[in-house]
PDB file of C-alpha atoms in Angstrom:
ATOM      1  CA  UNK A   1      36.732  -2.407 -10.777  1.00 49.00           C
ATOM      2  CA  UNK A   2      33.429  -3.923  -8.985  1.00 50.00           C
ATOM      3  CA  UNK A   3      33.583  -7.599  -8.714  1.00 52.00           C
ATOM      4  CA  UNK A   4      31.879  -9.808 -10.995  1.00 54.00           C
ATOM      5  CA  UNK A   5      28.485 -10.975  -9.586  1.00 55.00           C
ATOM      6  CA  UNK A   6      28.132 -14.769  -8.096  1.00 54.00           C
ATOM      7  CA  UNK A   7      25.212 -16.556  -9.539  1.00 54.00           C
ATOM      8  CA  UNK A   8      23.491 -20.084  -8.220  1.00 55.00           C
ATOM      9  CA  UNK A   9      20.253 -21.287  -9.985  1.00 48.00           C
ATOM     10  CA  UNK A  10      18.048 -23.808  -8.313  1.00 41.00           C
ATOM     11  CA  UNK A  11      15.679 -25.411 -10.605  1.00 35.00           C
ATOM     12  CA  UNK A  12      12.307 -26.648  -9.453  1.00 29.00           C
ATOM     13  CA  UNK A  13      10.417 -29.415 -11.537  1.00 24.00           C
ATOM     14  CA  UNK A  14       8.375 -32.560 -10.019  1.00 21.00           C
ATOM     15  CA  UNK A  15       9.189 -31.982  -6.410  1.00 25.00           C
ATOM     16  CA  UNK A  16       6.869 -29.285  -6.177  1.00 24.00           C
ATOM     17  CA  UNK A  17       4.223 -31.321  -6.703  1.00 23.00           C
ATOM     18  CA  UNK A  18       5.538 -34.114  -4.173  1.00 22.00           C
ATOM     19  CA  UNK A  19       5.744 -32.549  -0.835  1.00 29.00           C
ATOM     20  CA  UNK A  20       3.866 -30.630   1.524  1.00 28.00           C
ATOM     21  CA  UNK A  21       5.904 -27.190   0.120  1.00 38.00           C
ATOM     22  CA  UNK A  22       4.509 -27.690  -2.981  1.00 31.00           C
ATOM     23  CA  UNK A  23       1.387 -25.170  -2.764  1.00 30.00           C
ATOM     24  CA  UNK A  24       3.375 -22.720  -0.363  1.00 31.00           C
ATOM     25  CA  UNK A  25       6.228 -22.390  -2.802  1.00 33.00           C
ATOM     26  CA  UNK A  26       3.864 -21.102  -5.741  1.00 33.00           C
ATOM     27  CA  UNK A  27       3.672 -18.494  -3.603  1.00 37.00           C
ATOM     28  CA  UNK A  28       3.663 -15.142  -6.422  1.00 45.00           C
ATOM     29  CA  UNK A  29       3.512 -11.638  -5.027  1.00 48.00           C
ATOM     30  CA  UNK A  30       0.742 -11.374  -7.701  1.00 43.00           C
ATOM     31  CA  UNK A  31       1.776 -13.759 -10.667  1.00 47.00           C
ATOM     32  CA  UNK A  32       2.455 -17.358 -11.006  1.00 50.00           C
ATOM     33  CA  UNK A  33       5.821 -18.161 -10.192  1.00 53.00           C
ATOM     34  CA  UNK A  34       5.431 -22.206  -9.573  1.00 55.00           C
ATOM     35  CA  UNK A  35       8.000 -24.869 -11.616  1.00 62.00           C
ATOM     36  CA  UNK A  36      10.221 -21.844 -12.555  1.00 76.00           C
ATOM     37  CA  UNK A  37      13.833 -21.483 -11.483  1.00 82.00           C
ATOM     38  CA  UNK A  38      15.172 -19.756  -8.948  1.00 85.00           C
ATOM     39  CA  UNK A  39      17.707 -17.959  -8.842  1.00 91.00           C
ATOM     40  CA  UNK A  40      20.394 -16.310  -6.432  1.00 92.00           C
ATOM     41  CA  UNK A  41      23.025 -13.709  -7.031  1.00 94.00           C
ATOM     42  CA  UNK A  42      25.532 -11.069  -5.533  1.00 95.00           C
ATOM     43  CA  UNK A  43      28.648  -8.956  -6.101  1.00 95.00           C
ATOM     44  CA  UNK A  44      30.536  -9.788  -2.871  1.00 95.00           C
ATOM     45  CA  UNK A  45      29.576 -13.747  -2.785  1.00 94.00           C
ATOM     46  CA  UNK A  46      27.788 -16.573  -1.796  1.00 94.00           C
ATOM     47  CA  UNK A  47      28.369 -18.394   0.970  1.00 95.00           C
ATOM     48  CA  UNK A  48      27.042 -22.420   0.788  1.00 93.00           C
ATOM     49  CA  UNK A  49      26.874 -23.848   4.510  1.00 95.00           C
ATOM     50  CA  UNK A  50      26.302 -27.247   4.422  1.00 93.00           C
ATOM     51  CA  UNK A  51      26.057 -28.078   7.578  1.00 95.00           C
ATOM     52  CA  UNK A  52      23.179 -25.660   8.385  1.00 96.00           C
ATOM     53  CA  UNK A  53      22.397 -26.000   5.129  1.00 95.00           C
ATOM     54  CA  UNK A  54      22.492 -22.434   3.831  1.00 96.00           C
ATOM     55  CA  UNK A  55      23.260 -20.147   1.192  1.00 94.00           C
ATOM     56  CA  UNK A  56      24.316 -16.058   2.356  1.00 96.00           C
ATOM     57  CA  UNK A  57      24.645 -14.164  -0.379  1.00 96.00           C
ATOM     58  CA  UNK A  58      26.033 -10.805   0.356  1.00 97.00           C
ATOM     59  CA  UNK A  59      26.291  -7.163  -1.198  1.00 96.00           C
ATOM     60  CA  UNK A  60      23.883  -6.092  -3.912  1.00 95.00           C
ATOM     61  CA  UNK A  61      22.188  -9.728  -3.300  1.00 97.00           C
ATOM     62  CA  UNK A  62      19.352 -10.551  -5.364  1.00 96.00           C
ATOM     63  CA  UNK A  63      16.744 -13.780  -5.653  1.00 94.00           C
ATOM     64  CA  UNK A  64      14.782 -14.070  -9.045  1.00 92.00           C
ATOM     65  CA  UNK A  65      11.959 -16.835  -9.505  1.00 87.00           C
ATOM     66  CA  UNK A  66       9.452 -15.670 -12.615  1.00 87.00           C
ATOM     67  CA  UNK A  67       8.384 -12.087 -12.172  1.00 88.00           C
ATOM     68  CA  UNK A  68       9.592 -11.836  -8.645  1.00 89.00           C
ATOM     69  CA  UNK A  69      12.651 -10.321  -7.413  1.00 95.00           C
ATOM     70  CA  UNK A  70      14.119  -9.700  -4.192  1.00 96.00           C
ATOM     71  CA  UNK A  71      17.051  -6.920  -3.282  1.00 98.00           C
ATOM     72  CA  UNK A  72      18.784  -6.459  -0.252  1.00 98.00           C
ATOM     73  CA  UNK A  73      22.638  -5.853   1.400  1.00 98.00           C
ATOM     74  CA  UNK A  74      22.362  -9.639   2.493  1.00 98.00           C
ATOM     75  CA  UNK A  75      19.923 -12.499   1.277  1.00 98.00           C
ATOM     76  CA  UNK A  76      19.999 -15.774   3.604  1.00 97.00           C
ATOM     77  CA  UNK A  77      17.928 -18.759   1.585  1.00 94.00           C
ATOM     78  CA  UNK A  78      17.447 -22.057   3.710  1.00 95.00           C
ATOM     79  CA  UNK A  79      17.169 -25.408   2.165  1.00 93.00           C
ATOM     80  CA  UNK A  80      15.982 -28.729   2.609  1.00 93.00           C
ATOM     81  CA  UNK A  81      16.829 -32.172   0.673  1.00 90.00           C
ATOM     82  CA  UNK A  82      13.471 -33.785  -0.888  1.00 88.00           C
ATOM     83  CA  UNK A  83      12.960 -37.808  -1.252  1.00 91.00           C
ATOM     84  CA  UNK A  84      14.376 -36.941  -4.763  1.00 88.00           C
ATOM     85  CA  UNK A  85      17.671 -35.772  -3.406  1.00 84.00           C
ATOM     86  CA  UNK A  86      16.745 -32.383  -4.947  1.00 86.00           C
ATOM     87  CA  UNK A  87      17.569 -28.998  -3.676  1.00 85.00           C
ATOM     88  CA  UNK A  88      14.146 -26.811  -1.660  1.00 89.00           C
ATOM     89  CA  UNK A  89      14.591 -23.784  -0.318  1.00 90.00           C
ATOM     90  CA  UNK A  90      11.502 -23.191   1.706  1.00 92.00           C
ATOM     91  CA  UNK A  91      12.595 -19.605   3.468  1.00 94.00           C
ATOM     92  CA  UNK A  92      14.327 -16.507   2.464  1.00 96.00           C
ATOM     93  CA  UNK A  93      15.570 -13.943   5.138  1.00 98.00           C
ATOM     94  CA  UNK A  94      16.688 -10.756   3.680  1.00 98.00           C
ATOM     95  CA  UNK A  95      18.282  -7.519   5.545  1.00 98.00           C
ATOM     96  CA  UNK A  96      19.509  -4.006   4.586  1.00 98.00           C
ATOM     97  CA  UNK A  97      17.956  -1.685   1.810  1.00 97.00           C
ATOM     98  CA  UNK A  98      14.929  -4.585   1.228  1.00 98.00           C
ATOM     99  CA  UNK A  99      12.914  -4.252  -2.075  1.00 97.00           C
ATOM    100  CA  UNK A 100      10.907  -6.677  -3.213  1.00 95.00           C
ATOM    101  CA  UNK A 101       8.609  -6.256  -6.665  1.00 93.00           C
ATOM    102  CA  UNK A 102       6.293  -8.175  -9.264  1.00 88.00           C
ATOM    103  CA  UNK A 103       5.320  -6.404 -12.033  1.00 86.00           C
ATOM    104  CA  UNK A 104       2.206  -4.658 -10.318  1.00 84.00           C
ATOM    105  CA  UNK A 105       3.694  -4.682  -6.802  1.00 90.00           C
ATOM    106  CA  UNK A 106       6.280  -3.247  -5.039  1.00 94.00           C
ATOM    107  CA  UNK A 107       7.011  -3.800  -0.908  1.00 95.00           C
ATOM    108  CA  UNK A 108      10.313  -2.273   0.750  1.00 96.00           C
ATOM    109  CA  UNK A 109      11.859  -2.696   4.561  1.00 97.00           C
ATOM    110  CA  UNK A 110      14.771  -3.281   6.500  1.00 98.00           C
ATOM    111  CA  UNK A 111      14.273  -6.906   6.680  1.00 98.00           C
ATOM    112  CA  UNK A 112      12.041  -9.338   5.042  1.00 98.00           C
ATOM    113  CA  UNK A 113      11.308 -13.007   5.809  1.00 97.00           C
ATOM    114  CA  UNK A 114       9.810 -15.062   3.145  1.00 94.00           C
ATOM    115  CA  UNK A 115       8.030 -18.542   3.931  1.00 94.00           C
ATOM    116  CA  UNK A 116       7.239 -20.530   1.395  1.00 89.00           C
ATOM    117  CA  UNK A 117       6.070 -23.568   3.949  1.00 90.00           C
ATOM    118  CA  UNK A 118       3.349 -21.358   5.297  1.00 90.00           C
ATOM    119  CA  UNK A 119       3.399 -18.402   2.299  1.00 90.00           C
ATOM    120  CA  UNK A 120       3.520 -15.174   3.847  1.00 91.00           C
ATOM    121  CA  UNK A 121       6.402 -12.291   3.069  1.00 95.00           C
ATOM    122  CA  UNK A 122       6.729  -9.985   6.389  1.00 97.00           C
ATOM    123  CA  UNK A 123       8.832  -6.800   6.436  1.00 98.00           C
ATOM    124  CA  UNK A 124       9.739  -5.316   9.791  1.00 94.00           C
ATOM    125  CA  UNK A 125      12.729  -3.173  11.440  1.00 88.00           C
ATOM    126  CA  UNK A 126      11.787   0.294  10.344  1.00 84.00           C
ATOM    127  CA  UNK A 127       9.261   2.018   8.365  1.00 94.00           C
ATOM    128  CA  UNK A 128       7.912  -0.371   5.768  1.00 98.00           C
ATOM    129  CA  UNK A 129       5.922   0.078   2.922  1.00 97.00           C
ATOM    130  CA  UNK A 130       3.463  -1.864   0.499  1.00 95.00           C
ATOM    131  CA  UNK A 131       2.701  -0.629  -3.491  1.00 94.00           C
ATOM    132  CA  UNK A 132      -0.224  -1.506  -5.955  1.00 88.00           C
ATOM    133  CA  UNK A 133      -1.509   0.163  -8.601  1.00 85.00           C
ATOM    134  CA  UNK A 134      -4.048   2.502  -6.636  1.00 88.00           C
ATOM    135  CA  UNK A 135      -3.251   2.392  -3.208  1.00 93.00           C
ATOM    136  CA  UNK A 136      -0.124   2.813  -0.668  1.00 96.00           C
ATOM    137  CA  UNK A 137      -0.286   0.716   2.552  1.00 97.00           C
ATOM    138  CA  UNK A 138       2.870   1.515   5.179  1.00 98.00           C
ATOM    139  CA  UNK A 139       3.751   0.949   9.054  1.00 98.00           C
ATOM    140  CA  UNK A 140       6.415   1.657  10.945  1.00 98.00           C
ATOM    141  CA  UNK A 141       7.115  -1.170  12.336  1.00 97.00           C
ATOM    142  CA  UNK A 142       5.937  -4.849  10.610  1.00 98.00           C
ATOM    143  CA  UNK A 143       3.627  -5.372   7.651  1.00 98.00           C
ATOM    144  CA  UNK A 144       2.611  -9.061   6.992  1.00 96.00           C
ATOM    145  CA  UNK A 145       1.332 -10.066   3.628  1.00 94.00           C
ATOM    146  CA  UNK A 146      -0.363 -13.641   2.838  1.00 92.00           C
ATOM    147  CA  UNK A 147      -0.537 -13.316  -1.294  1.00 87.00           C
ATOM    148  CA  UNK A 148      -2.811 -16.548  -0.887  1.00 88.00           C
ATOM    149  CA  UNK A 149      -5.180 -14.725   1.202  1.00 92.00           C
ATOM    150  CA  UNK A 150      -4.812 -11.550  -0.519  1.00 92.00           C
ATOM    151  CA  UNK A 151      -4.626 -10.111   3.194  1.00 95.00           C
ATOM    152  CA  UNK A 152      -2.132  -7.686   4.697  1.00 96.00           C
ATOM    153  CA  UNK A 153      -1.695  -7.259   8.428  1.00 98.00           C
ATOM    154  CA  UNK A 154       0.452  -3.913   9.488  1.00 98.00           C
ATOM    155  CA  UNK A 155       1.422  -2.438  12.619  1.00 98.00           C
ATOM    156  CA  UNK A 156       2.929   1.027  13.946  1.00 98.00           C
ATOM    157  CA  UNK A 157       0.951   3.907  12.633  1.00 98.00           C
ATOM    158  CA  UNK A 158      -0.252   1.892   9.696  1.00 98.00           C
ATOM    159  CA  UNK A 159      -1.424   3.773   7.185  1.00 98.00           C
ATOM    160  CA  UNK A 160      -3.361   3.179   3.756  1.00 97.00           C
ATOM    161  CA  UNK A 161      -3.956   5.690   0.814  1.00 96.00           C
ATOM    162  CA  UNK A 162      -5.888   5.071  -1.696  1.00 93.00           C
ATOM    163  CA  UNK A 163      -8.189   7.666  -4.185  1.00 88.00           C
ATOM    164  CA  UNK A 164      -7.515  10.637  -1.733  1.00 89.00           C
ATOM    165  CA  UNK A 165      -8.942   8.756   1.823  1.00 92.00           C
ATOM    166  CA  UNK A 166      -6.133   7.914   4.229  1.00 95.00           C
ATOM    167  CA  UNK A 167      -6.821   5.679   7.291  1.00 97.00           C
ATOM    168  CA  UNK A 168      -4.377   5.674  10.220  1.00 98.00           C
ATOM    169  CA  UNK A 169      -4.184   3.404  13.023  1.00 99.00           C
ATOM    170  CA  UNK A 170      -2.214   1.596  15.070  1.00 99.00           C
ATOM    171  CA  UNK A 171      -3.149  -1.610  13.358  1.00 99.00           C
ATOM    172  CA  UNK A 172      -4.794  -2.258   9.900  1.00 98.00           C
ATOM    173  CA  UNK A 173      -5.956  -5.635   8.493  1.00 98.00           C
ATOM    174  CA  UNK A 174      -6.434  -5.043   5.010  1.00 97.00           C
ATOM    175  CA  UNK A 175      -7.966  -7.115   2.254  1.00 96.00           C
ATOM    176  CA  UNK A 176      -7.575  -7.299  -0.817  1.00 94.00           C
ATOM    177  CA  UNK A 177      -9.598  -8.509  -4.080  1.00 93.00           C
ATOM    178  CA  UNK A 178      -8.222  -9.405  -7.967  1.00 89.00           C
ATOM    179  CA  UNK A 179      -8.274  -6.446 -10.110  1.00 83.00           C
ATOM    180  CA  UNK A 180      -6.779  -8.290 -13.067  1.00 77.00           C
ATOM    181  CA  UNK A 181      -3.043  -8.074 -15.019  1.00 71.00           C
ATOM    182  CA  UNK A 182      -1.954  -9.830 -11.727  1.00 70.00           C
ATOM    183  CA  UNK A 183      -2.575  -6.980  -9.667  1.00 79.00           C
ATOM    184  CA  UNK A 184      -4.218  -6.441  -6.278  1.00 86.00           C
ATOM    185  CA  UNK A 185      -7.025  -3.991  -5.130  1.00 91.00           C
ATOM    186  CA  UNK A 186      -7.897  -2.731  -1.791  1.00 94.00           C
ATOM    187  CA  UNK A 187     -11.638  -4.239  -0.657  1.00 96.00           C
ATOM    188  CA  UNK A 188     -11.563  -3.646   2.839  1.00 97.00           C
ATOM    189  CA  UNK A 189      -9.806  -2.413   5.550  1.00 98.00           C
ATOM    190  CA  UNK A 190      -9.987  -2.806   9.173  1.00 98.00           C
ATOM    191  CA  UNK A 191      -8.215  -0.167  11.691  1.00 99.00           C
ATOM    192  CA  UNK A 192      -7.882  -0.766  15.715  1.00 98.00           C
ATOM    193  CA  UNK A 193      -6.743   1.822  17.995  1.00 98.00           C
ATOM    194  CA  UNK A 194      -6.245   5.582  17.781  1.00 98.00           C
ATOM    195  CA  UNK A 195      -8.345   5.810  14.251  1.00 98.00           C
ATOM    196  CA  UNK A 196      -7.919   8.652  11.701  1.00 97.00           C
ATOM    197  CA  UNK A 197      -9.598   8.552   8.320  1.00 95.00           C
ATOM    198  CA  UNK A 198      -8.900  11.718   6.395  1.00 92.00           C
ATOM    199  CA  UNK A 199     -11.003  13.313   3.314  1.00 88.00           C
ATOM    200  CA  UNK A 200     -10.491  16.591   1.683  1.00 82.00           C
ATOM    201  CA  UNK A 201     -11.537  18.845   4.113  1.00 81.00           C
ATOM    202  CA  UNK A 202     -12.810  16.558   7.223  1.00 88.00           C
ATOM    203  CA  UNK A 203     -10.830  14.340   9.402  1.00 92.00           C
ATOM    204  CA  UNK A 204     -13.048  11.435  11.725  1.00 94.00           C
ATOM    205  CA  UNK A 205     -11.569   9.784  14.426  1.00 96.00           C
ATOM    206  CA  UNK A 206     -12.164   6.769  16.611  1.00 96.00           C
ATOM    207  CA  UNK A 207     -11.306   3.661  18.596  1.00 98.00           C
ATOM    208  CA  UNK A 208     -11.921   1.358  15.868  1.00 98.00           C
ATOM    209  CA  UNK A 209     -12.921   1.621  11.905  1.00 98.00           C
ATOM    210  CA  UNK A 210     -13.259   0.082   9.123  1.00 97.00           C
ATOM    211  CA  UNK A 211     -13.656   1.230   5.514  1.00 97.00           C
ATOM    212  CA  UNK A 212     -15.064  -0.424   2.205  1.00 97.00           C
ATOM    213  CA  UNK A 213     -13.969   0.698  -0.907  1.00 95.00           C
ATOM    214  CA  UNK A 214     -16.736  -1.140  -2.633  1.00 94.00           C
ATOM    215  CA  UNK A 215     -19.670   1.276  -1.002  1.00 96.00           C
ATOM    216  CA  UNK A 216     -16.816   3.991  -0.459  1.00 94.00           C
ATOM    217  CA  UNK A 217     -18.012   4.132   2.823  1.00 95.00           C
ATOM    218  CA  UNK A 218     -16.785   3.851   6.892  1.00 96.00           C
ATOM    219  CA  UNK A 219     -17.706   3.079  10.045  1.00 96.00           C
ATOM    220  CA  UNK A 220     -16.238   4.607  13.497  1.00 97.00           C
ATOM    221  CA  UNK A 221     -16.975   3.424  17.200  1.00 96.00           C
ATOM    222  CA  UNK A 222     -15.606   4.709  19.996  1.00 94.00           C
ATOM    223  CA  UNK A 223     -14.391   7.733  21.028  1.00 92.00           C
ATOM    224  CA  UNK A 224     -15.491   9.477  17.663  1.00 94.00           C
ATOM    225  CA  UNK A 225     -15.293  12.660  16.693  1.00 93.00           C
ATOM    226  CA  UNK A 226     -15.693  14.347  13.177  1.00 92.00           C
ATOM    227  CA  UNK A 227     -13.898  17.595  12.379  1.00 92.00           C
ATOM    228  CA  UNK A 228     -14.391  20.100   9.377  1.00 87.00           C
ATOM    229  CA  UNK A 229     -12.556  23.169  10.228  1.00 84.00           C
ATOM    230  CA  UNK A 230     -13.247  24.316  13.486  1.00 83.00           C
ATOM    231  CA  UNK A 231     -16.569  22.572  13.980  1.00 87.00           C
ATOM    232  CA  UNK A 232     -16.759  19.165  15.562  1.00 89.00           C
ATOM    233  CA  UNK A 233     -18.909  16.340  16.484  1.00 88.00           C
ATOM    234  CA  UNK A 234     -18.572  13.803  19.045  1.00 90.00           C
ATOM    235  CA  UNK A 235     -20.091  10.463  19.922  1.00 90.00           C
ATOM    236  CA  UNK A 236     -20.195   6.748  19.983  1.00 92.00           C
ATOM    237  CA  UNK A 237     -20.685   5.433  16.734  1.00 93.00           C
ATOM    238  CA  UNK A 238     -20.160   7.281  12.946  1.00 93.00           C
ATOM    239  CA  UNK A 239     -21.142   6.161   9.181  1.00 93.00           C
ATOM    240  CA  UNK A 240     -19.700   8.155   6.784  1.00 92.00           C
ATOM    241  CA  UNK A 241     -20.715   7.900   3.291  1.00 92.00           C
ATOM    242  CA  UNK A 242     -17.742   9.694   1.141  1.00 89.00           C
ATOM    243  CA  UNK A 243     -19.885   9.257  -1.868  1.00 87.00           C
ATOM    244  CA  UNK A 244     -22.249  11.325  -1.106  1.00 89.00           C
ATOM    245  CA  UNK A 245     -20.506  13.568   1.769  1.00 85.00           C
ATOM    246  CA  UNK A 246     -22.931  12.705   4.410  1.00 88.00           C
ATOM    247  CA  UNK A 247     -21.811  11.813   7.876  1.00 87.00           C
ATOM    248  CA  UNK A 248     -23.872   9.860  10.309  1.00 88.00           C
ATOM    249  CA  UNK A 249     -23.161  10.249  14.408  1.00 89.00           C
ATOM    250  CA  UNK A 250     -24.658   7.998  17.135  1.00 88.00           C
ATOM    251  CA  UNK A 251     -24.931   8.781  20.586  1.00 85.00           C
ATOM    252  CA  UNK A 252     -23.581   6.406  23.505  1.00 72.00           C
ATOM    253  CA  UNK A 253     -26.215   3.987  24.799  1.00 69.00           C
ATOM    254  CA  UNK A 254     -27.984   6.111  28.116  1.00 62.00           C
ATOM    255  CA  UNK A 255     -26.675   9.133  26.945  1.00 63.00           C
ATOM    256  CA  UNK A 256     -29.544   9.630  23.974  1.00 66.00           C
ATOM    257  CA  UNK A 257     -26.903  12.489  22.819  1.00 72.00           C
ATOM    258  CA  UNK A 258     -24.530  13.952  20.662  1.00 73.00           C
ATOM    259  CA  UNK A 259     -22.497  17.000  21.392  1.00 69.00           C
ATOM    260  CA  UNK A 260     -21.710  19.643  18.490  1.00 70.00           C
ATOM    261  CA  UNK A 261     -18.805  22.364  18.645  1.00 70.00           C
ATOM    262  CA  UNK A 262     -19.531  24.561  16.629  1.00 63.00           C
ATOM    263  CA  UNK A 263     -17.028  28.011  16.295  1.00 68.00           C
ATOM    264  CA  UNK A 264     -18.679  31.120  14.151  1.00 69.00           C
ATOM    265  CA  UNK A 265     -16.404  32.617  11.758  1.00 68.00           C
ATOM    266  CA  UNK A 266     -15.370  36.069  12.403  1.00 68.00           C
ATOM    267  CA  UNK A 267     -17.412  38.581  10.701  1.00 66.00           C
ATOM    268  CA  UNK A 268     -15.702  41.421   8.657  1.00 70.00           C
ATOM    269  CA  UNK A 269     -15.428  44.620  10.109  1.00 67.00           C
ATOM    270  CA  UNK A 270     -17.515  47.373   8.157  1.00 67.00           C
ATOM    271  CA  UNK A 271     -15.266  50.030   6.684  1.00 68.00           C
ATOM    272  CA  UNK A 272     -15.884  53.384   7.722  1.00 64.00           C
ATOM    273  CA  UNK A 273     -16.590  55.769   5.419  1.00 61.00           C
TER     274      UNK A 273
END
């Protein structure tokens, strides 16, 4: 028979709004969370460490404030005492099986550290992954999110999907706009090293990109080639218009060219009659 599960509430009222936490700790994931409890359970127990003042909740742990939740195999929330003598916990450090969601949002990860003082959620120690309604941003190894800022930084073959164009690199900054219901939409995004934005049927690559999903449209310096099939392109500098399907290549300043590779398909053989 599983244990019962351990439960501690925390209720925030008026201290919010009294010290410099306040703003960070309305931090939402994409809803409003501020002056609501929160709340920490798990099946194996919580641990309350004074000294450090600490509470480790372990095994199927879980933290609830509004419409946000956060899962994991061990939940670590740090607090602080306020003028009022009232209870703040101003960072939660989660590890094993991470899954955090809103009702629009979903982000998952080995670990997690949530910081209310300077409100940002990061996910890092494996492949990590970021969900809203439209588009799928993952890394494999750290994905930063500042819900204020509606930005997202991630690293280690980031990736971002969204209405069939996929952008790899080995860093993407991407930002994000309201698209109402509390969710999130993709606006920009901005891609450093080793480039790849793929389309149904052509693949460009480059040293650096970026891509706006209000034009539908990207840019490509560098190293940049464009491949459809066995044809390529290569040059300095690309525009690519996925609206409209027409591709734009630059030459490298002194050059004055760009080189085309361009393979003939095999002809069929006539039949003999």
């Amino acid at each position: 028979m599983m244990p019962a599960p351990v439960r501690l509430s925390f209720i925030f009222a008026a201290v919010l709004s009294m010290t410099s936490a306040a703003q960070a700790q309305s931090l939402s994931f994409g809803g409003d969370t501020a002056n609501q409890p929160l709340t920490i359970e798990a099946q194996n127990g919580i641990e309350w460490l004074r000294d450090t003042r600490t509470y480790v909740a372990r095994g199927n742990a879980k933290v609830n404030r509004g419409n946000l939740a956060i899962r994991a195999d061990i939940l670590t929330a740090r607090y602080r005492e306020t003028p009022a003598e009232q209870t703040e916990i101003y960072q939660i450090e989660a590890v094993g099986r991470v899954v955090l969601t809103s009702p629009s949002q979903t982000a998952r990860g080995e670990k997690l550290l949530y910081n209310m003082d300077q409100a940002y959620i990061t996910l890092h120690g494996g492949p990590v992954e970021f969900k809203t309604t439209g588009q799928v941003l993952t890394a494999n190894e750290s994905l930063s999110y500042w819900p204020d800022k509606q930005t997202a930084i991630a690293k280690g073959r980031a990736r971002v999907n969204r209405a069939g164009r996929v952008l790899t690199a080995d860093t993407l900054t991407a930002l994000f706009e309201d698209a109402g219901d509390g969710n999130v939409t993709l606006k920009q995004a901005f891609a450093e090293g080793d480039v790849q934005i793929q389309t149904d049927g052509e693949t460009a690559f480059g040293d650096t990109g970026q891509y706006d999903t209000r034009t539908d449209t990207a840019t490509l310096t560098g190293d940049v080639r464009l491949v459809r099939g066995d044809d390529q392109l290569r040059g300095a500098h690309a525009e690519v218009d996925f609206g409209t399907g027409i591709s734009r290549l630059l030459a490298r300043k002194g050059s004055g060219r760009v080189q085309g590779i361009f393979t003939p398909k095999p002809q069929p053989k006539p039949q003999k009659e």
